[in-house]
């Protein structure tokens, strides 16, 4: 028993070493890089709690804060919650933090943008001057870019204050875009003594979680700041180079660190069962050879690799695999048919979840428009909220005969029942009657479990004037005849174009999409689940379906050969798509606590099998080939 305790707690000393760095009398910096599930986030929270106890009062009096930079808003919320909402901690994403630093420096921002635009315009004009044909697409696009940049330059003096939303698209004239905010903050930290003083005075401690993926420009600036202000500034980096999966991160972050930076190591993995840890140790073996140890009380656990022929019905394959896994693991929660089914399925791209959950027709056209992507994924798109936040709850209230809820939604959103409308109205009874008729007309579309398409719902509401139509959808709602207008408007806006297709989907797709957005969705992306953990994980792999270009599982598993570019990168010691994919695979597999199923679709089943066996990732009895169902 005593041995077990020593084993599991072998890394416990690290927390006090880290806390020691934060002592205000003698600040030091550290770099805690350790594998998945080694308790980095836990260490971060532990030292924050201890810091609050020792320095909380002092920091509040002196109006100082510890800045904690996380990769996502969700991670920020988690740390805020776990550090008990203490006001001395400012937990935010890198974009929010950077914006907070620069937002009051309007004149300096203007000068930076002017100088940047001057360089960009000069560069474009030089290229344009060399163009052999000014009428080809590239040259025409370049000409447009030059005009728009010149326009922005001319408008800069009219801007009183810049705006920026770290979670938005920032398309107004006075807004900064995401990369500008990062570059401006980095440039101010590097070059402005005042900014360096403000930063160190307000935030004597900056801690960065997932620093392997944090914008490299800013990480470099923090290193510079550390070199300048060592006596009054502490920089703490948490991360794992094996989990660097975005191109924004600094390559080889762990190399050439300042000599006085503390670099503690952790060797435990507190998260996963033994077999899963052996697998992830093997995946990183030829990258840096770091090996983790499981906790002594952990079970063996299960990993299983299903090699599936492309072209099979994926829903059927994956359902069958869930049943098969429940047998292999003797855990009924794997079984899709069981009431207690609880498996996290990791897909590569959101549209793979859309296909599996039944909202692909509505999702795909909108997802293709880059301006709509963020809002579509986080559910903040206002034109979409019309369906998800107004119509869907209304229809659900109708279906469950919840008159109270129905009245509440109508009162809140209806144009006809607005207080001001009713006040002005000569005959309120007629208005209420009109509302009832509008509702009946809308619900008639859903009679007998019918699922109308979204266009029918939109047109119905526009006609009855029950609710105001979002601005983006108005041109479509106003159209008399879709077919005529399609041919008449050649140069139609890409957003309207996308909505034109999306609106042809049945309303049931909105229901499914709404479930996907909610916390309890059983899907996550390989990238998006960084930092999280689940008992049972199914990793779905299909490069063709994902249609991305950053990752290639086919190459990682030997189903496809290397391209000449890959060969060239390899020769030059540069990173290849295989390296990136291996790290993504490591992140995905290391989310599993108890058992893990990999489901890989491929055209080359035998090559996949021999690759995953020859690099010792899977044993023969852990591999199953599914050619048909
Ligand atoms: N010292 C410990 N004793 C017991 N459980 C621990 C310990 N450290 C971490 N854990 C547990 O192990 C799991 C992983 O911890 P944590 O999320 O902090 O790891 P991480 O290094 O941040 O992981 P990743 O890099 O994979 O996101 C969590 O469930 C956490 O509660």
GROMACS .gro file of N, CA, C and O and ligand atoms in nm, residues 12 35-42 243 270-271 295 531 533 591, ligand 1:
model
   95
   12UNK      N    1   0.419   1.488  -0.714
   12UNK     CA    2   0.351   1.590  -0.633
   12UNK      C    3   0.438   1.710  -0.595
   12UNK      O    4   0.385   1.820  -0.575
   35UNK      N    5   0.325   1.522  -2.060
   35UNK     CA    6   0.231   1.452  -2.147
   35UNK      C    7   0.084   1.468  -2.107
   35UNK      O    8   0.050   1.531  -2.007
   36UNK      N    9  -0.001   1.406  -2.188
   36UNK     CA   10  -0.146   1.412  -2.167
   36UNK      C   11  -0.181   1.355  -2.030
   36UNK      O   12  -0.120   1.257  -1.986
   37UNK      N   13  -0.277   1.416  -1.965
   37UNK     CA   14  -0.330   1.362  -1.839
   37UNK      C   15  -0.231   1.363  -1.723
   37UNK      O   16  -0.254   1.298  -1.622
   38UNK      N   17  -0.122   1.441  -1.738
   38UNK     CA   18  -0.022   1.440  -1.630
   38UNK      C   19  -0.058   1.537  -1.519
   38UNK      O   20   0.015   1.547  -1.421
   39UNK      N   21  -0.170   1.608  -1.536
   39UNK     CA   22  -0.215   1.697  -1.429
   39UNK      C   23  -0.160   1.838  -1.440
   39UNK      O   24  -0.141   1.905  -1.340
   40UNK      N   25  -0.138   1.885  -1.564
   40UNK     CA   26  -0.088   2.022  -1.581
   40UNK      C   27  -0.195   2.123  -1.539
   40UNK      O   28  -0.168   2.216  -1.465
   41UNK      N   29  -0.318   2.099  -1.587
   41UNK     CA   30  -0.426   2.191  -1.552
   41UNK      C   31  -0.450   2.187  -1.401
   41UNK      O   32  -0.474   2.289  -1.338
   42UNK      N   33  -0.437   2.068  -1.347
   42UNK     CA   34  -0.457   2.054  -1.203
   42UNK      C   35  -0.349   2.131  -1.125
   42UNK      O   36  -0.379   2.200  -1.028
  243UNK      N   37   0.127   1.788  -2.819
  243UNK     CA   38  -0.013   1.824  -2.842
  243UNK      C   39  -0.026   1.954  -2.921
  243UNK      O   40  -0.131   2.019  -2.918
  270UNK      N   41  -0.244   1.048  -1.492
  270UNK     CA   42  -0.347   1.018  -1.391
  270UNK      C   43  -0.482   0.986  -1.456
  270UNK      O   44  -0.576   0.955  -1.387
  271UNK      N   45  -0.488   1.002  -1.587
  271UNK     CA   46  -0.618   0.994  -1.653
  271UNK      C   47  -0.656   0.854  -1.699
  271UNK      O   48  -0.767   0.806  -1.675
  295UNK      N   49  -0.139   0.525  -1.312
  295UNK     CA   50  -0.161   0.514  -1.167
  295UNK      C   51  -0.172   0.367  -1.132
  295UNK      O   52  -0.221   0.286  -1.211
  531UNK      N   53  -0.762   1.900  -2.389
  531UNK     CA   54  -0.782   1.939  -2.248
  531UNK      C   55  -0.897   1.865  -2.180
  531UNK      O   56  -0.911   1.871  -2.059
  533UNK      N   57  -1.163   1.510  -2.115
  533UNK     CA   58  -1.146   1.363  -2.099
  533UNK      C   59  -1.283   1.296  -2.090
  533UNK      O   60  -1.380   1.356  -2.044
  591UNK      N   61  -0.758   1.127  -2.483
  591UNK     CA   62  -0.878   1.176  -2.412
  591UNK      C   63  -0.947   1.063  -2.336
  591UNK      O   64  -1.028   1.085  -2.250
  630LIG     N1   65  -0.204   1.427  -0.861
  630LIG     C1   66  -0.319   1.377  -0.906
  630LIG     N2   67  -0.387   1.286  -0.835
  630LIG     C2   68  -0.502   1.235  -0.881
  630LIG     N3   69  -0.559   1.269  -0.997
  630LIG     C3   70  -0.498   1.360  -1.073
  630LIG     C4   71  -0.373   1.419  -1.032
  630LIG     N4   72  -0.335   1.506  -1.127
  630LIG     C5   73  -0.431   1.502  -1.223
  630LIG     N5   74  -0.529   1.416  -1.190
  630LIG     C6   75  -0.649   1.382  -1.271
  630LIG     O1   76  -0.603   1.339  -1.398
  630LIG     C7   77  -0.682   1.393  -1.503
  630LIG     C8   78  -0.596   1.473  -1.597
  630LIG     O2   79  -0.552   1.592  -1.534
  630LIG     P1   80  -0.533   1.728  -1.612
  630LIG     O3   81  -0.651   1.754  -1.699
  630LIG     O4   82  -0.493   1.832  -1.514
  630LIG     O5   83  -0.411   1.686  -1.703
  630LIG     P2   84  -0.341   1.768  -1.821
  630LIG     O6   85  -0.197   1.742  -1.807
  630LIG     O7   86  -0.385   1.910  -1.817
  630LIG     O8   87  -0.398   1.690  -1.943
  630LIG     P3   88  -0.402   1.720  -2.103
  630LIG     O9   89  -0.269   1.775  -2.143
  630LIG    O10   90  -0.425   1.586  -2.162
  630LIG    O11   91  -0.514   1.812  -2.126
  630LIG     C9   92  -0.791   1.471  -1.436
  630LIG    O12   93  -0.903   1.389  -1.420
  630LIG    C10   94  -0.731   1.507  -1.302
  630LIG    O13   95  -0.831   1.527  -1.204
   0.00000   0.00000   0.00000
